[in-house]
XYZ file of C-alpha atoms in Angstrom:
344
model
C 115.091 115.259 99.011
C 118.200 116.061 100.616
C 119.996 115.432 96.267
C 118.465 118.215 96.478
C 118.922 119.700 99.467
C 122.797 118.623 98.482
C 122.772 120.370 95.362
C 121.641 123.640 96.564
C 123.452 123.877 99.667
C 127.084 123.061 97.272
C 125.568 126.089 94.200
C 124.955 128.140 97.135
C 127.363 127.728 100.312
C 126.682 130.641 101.990
C 122.536 130.430 101.434
C 120.493 131.085 104.665
C 117.686 127.802 103.900
C 115.252 127.537 106.143
C 113.173 124.505 105.252
C 109.323 123.632 105.902
C 107.842 121.162 106.625
C 104.543 119.332 107.447
C 104.276 118.939 111.164
C 103.847 115.606 113.049
C 101.247 113.247 112.184
C 101.877 110.921 114.787
C 102.308 107.542 114.103
C 106.675 105.968 112.525
C 106.941 109.310 110.300
C 110.501 111.139 111.021
C 110.473 115.150 110.582
C 112.989 116.684 108.562
C 114.298 118.375 111.261
C 115.698 114.796 112.823
C 116.804 113.910 109.660
C 118.910 117.031 108.906
C 120.509 119.175 112.515
C 124.153 119.256 112.084
C 123.959 118.246 108.147
C 124.692 122.276 107.947
C 122.292 122.008 104.617
C 119.649 123.532 106.935
C 120.021 126.501 108.818
C 116.695 126.960 110.135
C 113.092 124.986 110.228
C 109.846 125.822 110.931
C 106.565 123.882 111.117
C 103.134 123.840 108.855
C 99.843 122.121 110.548
C 97.904 120.980 107.939
C 95.358 118.567 110.407
C 93.222 119.382 113.508
C 91.321 121.903 114.697
C 91.407 124.978 112.667
C 91.574 127.616 114.396
C 95.420 125.496 116.062
C 96.255 125.488 111.356
C 95.412 129.000 111.039
C 97.011 130.807 114.345
C 100.078 128.115 112.925
C 99.891 130.032 109.537
C 99.325 132.992 111.193
C 102.250 132.817 113.602
C 105.040 131.548 110.678
C 104.366 134.269 107.917
C 104.761 137.658 111.162
C 107.814 134.964 110.936
C 109.186 134.378 107.544
C 108.730 137.926 106.420
C 111.395 138.784 108.923
C 113.739 137.699 106.534
C 114.299 138.846 102.609
C 113.362 135.378 101.143
C 115.030 135.107 97.399
C 113.768 132.139 96.462
C 110.692 130.539 97.362
C 110.445 126.394 96.275
C 107.529 123.766 96.545
C 109.949 120.527 96.788
C 108.281 118.218 96.718
C 107.437 115.586 93.737
C 104.294 116.553 90.863
C 102.890 112.904 91.645
C 99.840 111.091 92.346
C 98.681 112.247 95.077
C 99.233 115.892 94.241
C 97.701 118.000 92.416
C 97.945 121.094 90.519
C 95.643 123.198 94.106
C 97.949 121.452 95.972
C 100.771 123.008 94.379
C 98.458 126.400 94.008
C 98.208 126.418 97.334
C 102.125 126.158 98.254
C 103.209 128.589 96.269
C 100.741 131.342 97.985
C 102.182 130.457 100.599
C 105.335 131.301 99.616
C 104.303 134.123 98.642
C 103.066 135.511 101.743
C 106.704 134.342 103.261
C 107.780 137.072 101.747
C 110.094 134.963 99.133
C 110.858 137.438 95.753
C 110.562 133.998 93.713
C 108.387 131.803 93.878
C 109.518 128.366 92.426
C 106.262 125.730 91.678
C 105.442 122.594 89.489
C 102.777 123.332 87.071
C 101.370 120.662 86.158
C 101.359 117.121 87.428
C 103.286 113.325 85.732
C 100.146 110.933 85.972
C 100.250 107.464 85.752
C 101.415 105.855 82.176
C 100.109 102.534 81.042
C 101.606 100.008 78.625
C 99.545 97.521 77.636
C 97.635 96.892 80.723
C 101.015 97.747 82.186
C 102.700 100.666 84.435
C 105.183 102.423 83.497
C 108.473 103.449 85.804
C 108.909 106.790 87.726
C 111.182 109.002 87.451
C 112.481 108.804 91.151
C 111.666 111.373 93.325
C 114.595 112.763 94.261
C 116.230 113.096 91.215
C 112.095 114.986 90.287
C 112.768 117.731 92.850
C 116.312 117.918 91.846
C 114.329 118.768 88.125
C 112.838 121.794 89.727
C 116.329 123.252 90.785
C 117.802 123.478 87.292
C 116.429 127.767 86.589
C 118.138 128.949 89.492
C 121.258 127.757 88.194
C 121.901 124.632 90.054
C 124.424 122.026 88.761
C 121.951 118.691 88.178
C 123.206 115.483 88.653
C 122.045 112.640 86.398
C 119.298 110.483 86.884
C 120.422 108.556 89.807
C 123.277 110.012 90.802
C 122.633 112.543 93.456
C 124.122 113.730 96.979
C 122.056 110.310 99.330
C 123.845 110.709 102.062
C 123.952 112.196 105.425
C 127.680 112.616 108.005
C 127.955 110.673 110.692
C 127.582 112.039 113.699
C 130.201 111.767 116.469
C 127.927 111.543 119.753
C 125.303 108.928 118.344
C 127.802 106.736 116.006
C 129.999 106.097 119.603
C 126.788 105.212 120.972
C 126.240 103.453 117.856
C 128.954 101.240 118.520
C 128.904 100.708 122.544
C 125.437 98.997 121.291
C 125.607 96.891 118.633
C 129.117 95.626 120.589
C 126.953 94.971 123.675
C 124.381 93.482 121.894
C 125.969 91.390 119.046
C 125.868 87.439 119.326
C 129.488 86.361 119.714
C 129.416 83.928 116.841
C 127.627 86.487 114.479
C 129.511 88.547 111.227
C 128.159 91.343 110.845
C 124.136 92.368 110.896
C 121.344 93.676 109.278
C 118.869 96.691 110.025
C 115.397 95.280 109.790
C 111.858 97.435 109.441
C 109.182 95.464 109.082
C 106.743 98.063 110.242
C 105.385 100.880 107.697
C 103.342 103.745 107.742
C 100.876 101.842 105.744
C 99.369 98.818 106.027
C 98.974 98.446 102.376
C 103.410 98.194 102.465
C 103.902 95.572 105.325
C 105.281 91.900 103.533
C 104.297 89.295 106.247
C 105.842 88.694 109.774
C 106.030 85.449 109.553
C 108.310 85.579 105.950
C 110.338 87.632 107.779
C 111.610 85.585 110.475
C 111.879 82.516 108.075
C 114.638 84.998 105.994
C 115.865 85.478 108.857
C 116.488 82.528 110.296
C 117.976 81.211 106.861
C 120.187 84.004 107.115
C 121.529 83.623 110.357
C 122.648 79.683 110.003
C 124.465 80.327 106.180
C 126.239 83.269 107.172
C 126.106 84.434 110.812
C 124.707 87.551 110.037
C 122.385 89.373 113.440
C 118.831 91.369 112.063
C 118.577 94.563 114.029
C 114.817 94.924 114.178
C 114.517 99.313 114.486
C 110.482 100.891 114.709
C 108.922 102.221 117.992
C 108.556 102.219 121.614
C 105.906 99.054 121.025
C 108.149 96.852 118.612
C 108.964 95.126 121.101
C 106.080 94.004 122.272
C 104.792 93.065 118.842
C 108.306 90.241 117.890
C 108.427 89.173 121.265
C 104.405 86.916 120.433
C 105.968 86.035 117.279
C 109.846 85.138 117.720
C 111.742 82.031 117.900
C 114.061 82.326 120.249
C 116.762 79.885 119.144
C 117.286 83.314 116.121
C 120.076 86.408 117.713
C 118.527 89.748 117.338
C 118.484 93.124 118.434
C 115.432 95.410 118.604
C 115.990 99.004 119.280
C 113.349 100.777 119.863
C 112.559 104.227 120.394
C 115.282 105.773 119.575
C 116.406 108.797 117.831
C 116.923 109.567 114.772
C 120.266 110.016 115.248
C 120.546 106.922 116.700
C 118.958 105.651 114.627
C 121.087 105.836 111.558
C 124.244 105.480 113.166
C 122.978 101.522 114.443
C 122.222 101.345 110.605
C 125.385 102.279 109.213
C 126.886 99.450 111.997
C 125.181 96.994 108.856
C 125.972 94.956 105.792
C 123.151 95.226 104.437
C 118.452 96.893 104.791
C 116.405 94.054 104.241
C 112.150 95.849 104.964
C 109.262 97.493 103.563
C 108.844 101.010 101.658
C 109.531 103.167 104.662
C 112.046 105.843 106.151
C 114.193 103.726 107.767
C 115.323 102.552 104.169
C 115.881 105.044 102.365
C 117.494 106.425 105.951
C 119.761 103.557 105.104
C 120.039 104.157 101.976
C 122.107 107.626 103.409
C 124.203 106.315 105.280
C 126.148 103.984 102.764
C 123.656 100.293 102.805
C 122.487 98.790 99.702
C 118.649 96.810 100.196
C 116.792 94.405 99.994
C 112.763 95.908 99.290
C 109.809 94.616 99.596
C 107.598 97.136 98.104
C 104.365 96.881 97.074
C 102.803 98.160 93.530
C 100.277 100.810 95.486
C 102.593 103.135 93.784
C 104.465 103.921 90.356
C 107.946 101.488 89.940
C 110.870 103.749 90.835
C 109.354 106.787 91.894
C 109.815 105.663 95.717
C 112.776 102.941 95.219
C 116.303 102.779 96.969
C 118.046 105.816 95.650
C 121.123 104.329 93.241
C 122.633 101.692 91.561
C 123.182 98.597 93.709
C 119.745 97.281 95.301
C 117.487 94.721 94.944
C 113.351 96.147 94.445
C 111.430 92.969 94.281
C 107.915 94.186 93.313
C 104.772 92.029 91.963
C 102.738 93.321 88.539
C 99.558 92.833 89.000
C 96.122 94.240 88.112
C 95.315 97.024 90.621
C 98.664 98.491 90.474
C 99.038 101.810 90.889
C 95.653 101.792 93.548
C 97.801 104.198 95.872
C 95.605 103.016 99.021
C 96.877 102.588 102.520
C 94.929 100.046 103.667
C 94.194 96.554 100.873
C 90.743 95.256 101.704
C 89.451 93.478 98.261
C 92.592 92.063 97.509
C 94.422 91.878 100.534
C 97.420 93.529 99.563
C 97.751 90.506 96.504
C 101.490 92.448 95.580
C 102.694 91.677 98.623
C 101.421 88.545 99.479
C 102.737 86.341 96.070
C 106.172 87.901 96.299
C 107.919 84.572 97.787
C 110.148 84.212 100.914
C 112.437 82.559 98.490
C 112.881 85.308 96.625
C 113.539 87.326 99.459
C 115.877 84.925 100.767
C 117.690 85.083 97.835
C 118.072 88.712 96.908
C 119.533 89.656 100.630
C 122.266 86.459 100.002
C 123.349 87.933 96.217
C 124.007 91.077 97.921
C 125.493 89.833 101.450
C 128.324 87.669 99.454
C 129.227 90.903 97.776
C 129.676 92.946 101.252
C 131.325 90.073 103.386
C 134.246 90.335 101.411
C 135.442 93.464 102.469
C 132.949 94.491 105.569
C 134.711 95.330 108.704
C 131.797 97.240 109.513
C 131.422 95.987 113.886
């Protein structure tokens, strides 16, 4: 979404842009307001409740309609990729609500781009960010080439000072730098075994003296304490605001982890990523944006399953990816980055 919002703001620098997004679902989901607050991209934020008691959902919709109709909106855009599991009915509903909000003109996808297979292999899709950018071409917005949109978050000065102090206080004196690490994910199908991460990080510490910074929820420390070796220096950043998380990630050399929200945040603060990706989705759509990343993904016969939890094959597409492959990918990125890094 970031490239599309930057393109809109560049095209209409004085526009009143309101972002209506799905209310938080709990877990590790990151609210759009947390990510975008203070960037200047969005003027205001509203929440659409999509789960819970029916009465609460209808009251939320009534409130939103009344609130949104206080403003004259020239344009309403259903800004989301038209890939599975999205469907035309969803876009029809979104379009209907944009009309209810009083938008003079409404843009919404008119078709779904379904997965395609050639010789049994799932074909790549354009990145979701580029897909959303392309939806703006009819409203006078200049569309950049694929993988070349603006995907960055401006620094937040207060949080940046906190991140500098936090990194200094918790970093081993022998450390050459930090690595942002995410071992969890919202979907179990996207998780690579924690024990394998530890083996990779032990190797990187011995070879490069880089300290992992583990990002996650408030229960992260308890989960890691049960399996973490005492001889491996590490930092845990658990339960912090997205502002603090993004600024601490900005001080890291690279990102290593699953396909999760922190991966996209890391790209937005300038990191190159080593990503262990499941094959539940089409390749390309949700990869780290831009060039220079290392994405490890297995080709399996069941790719494109869109499962949240893989029971039948026990996350075969993830377990096929070896510690050696991930270590080599990290070494490649680190050797590029360490030559001229000054992040601590």
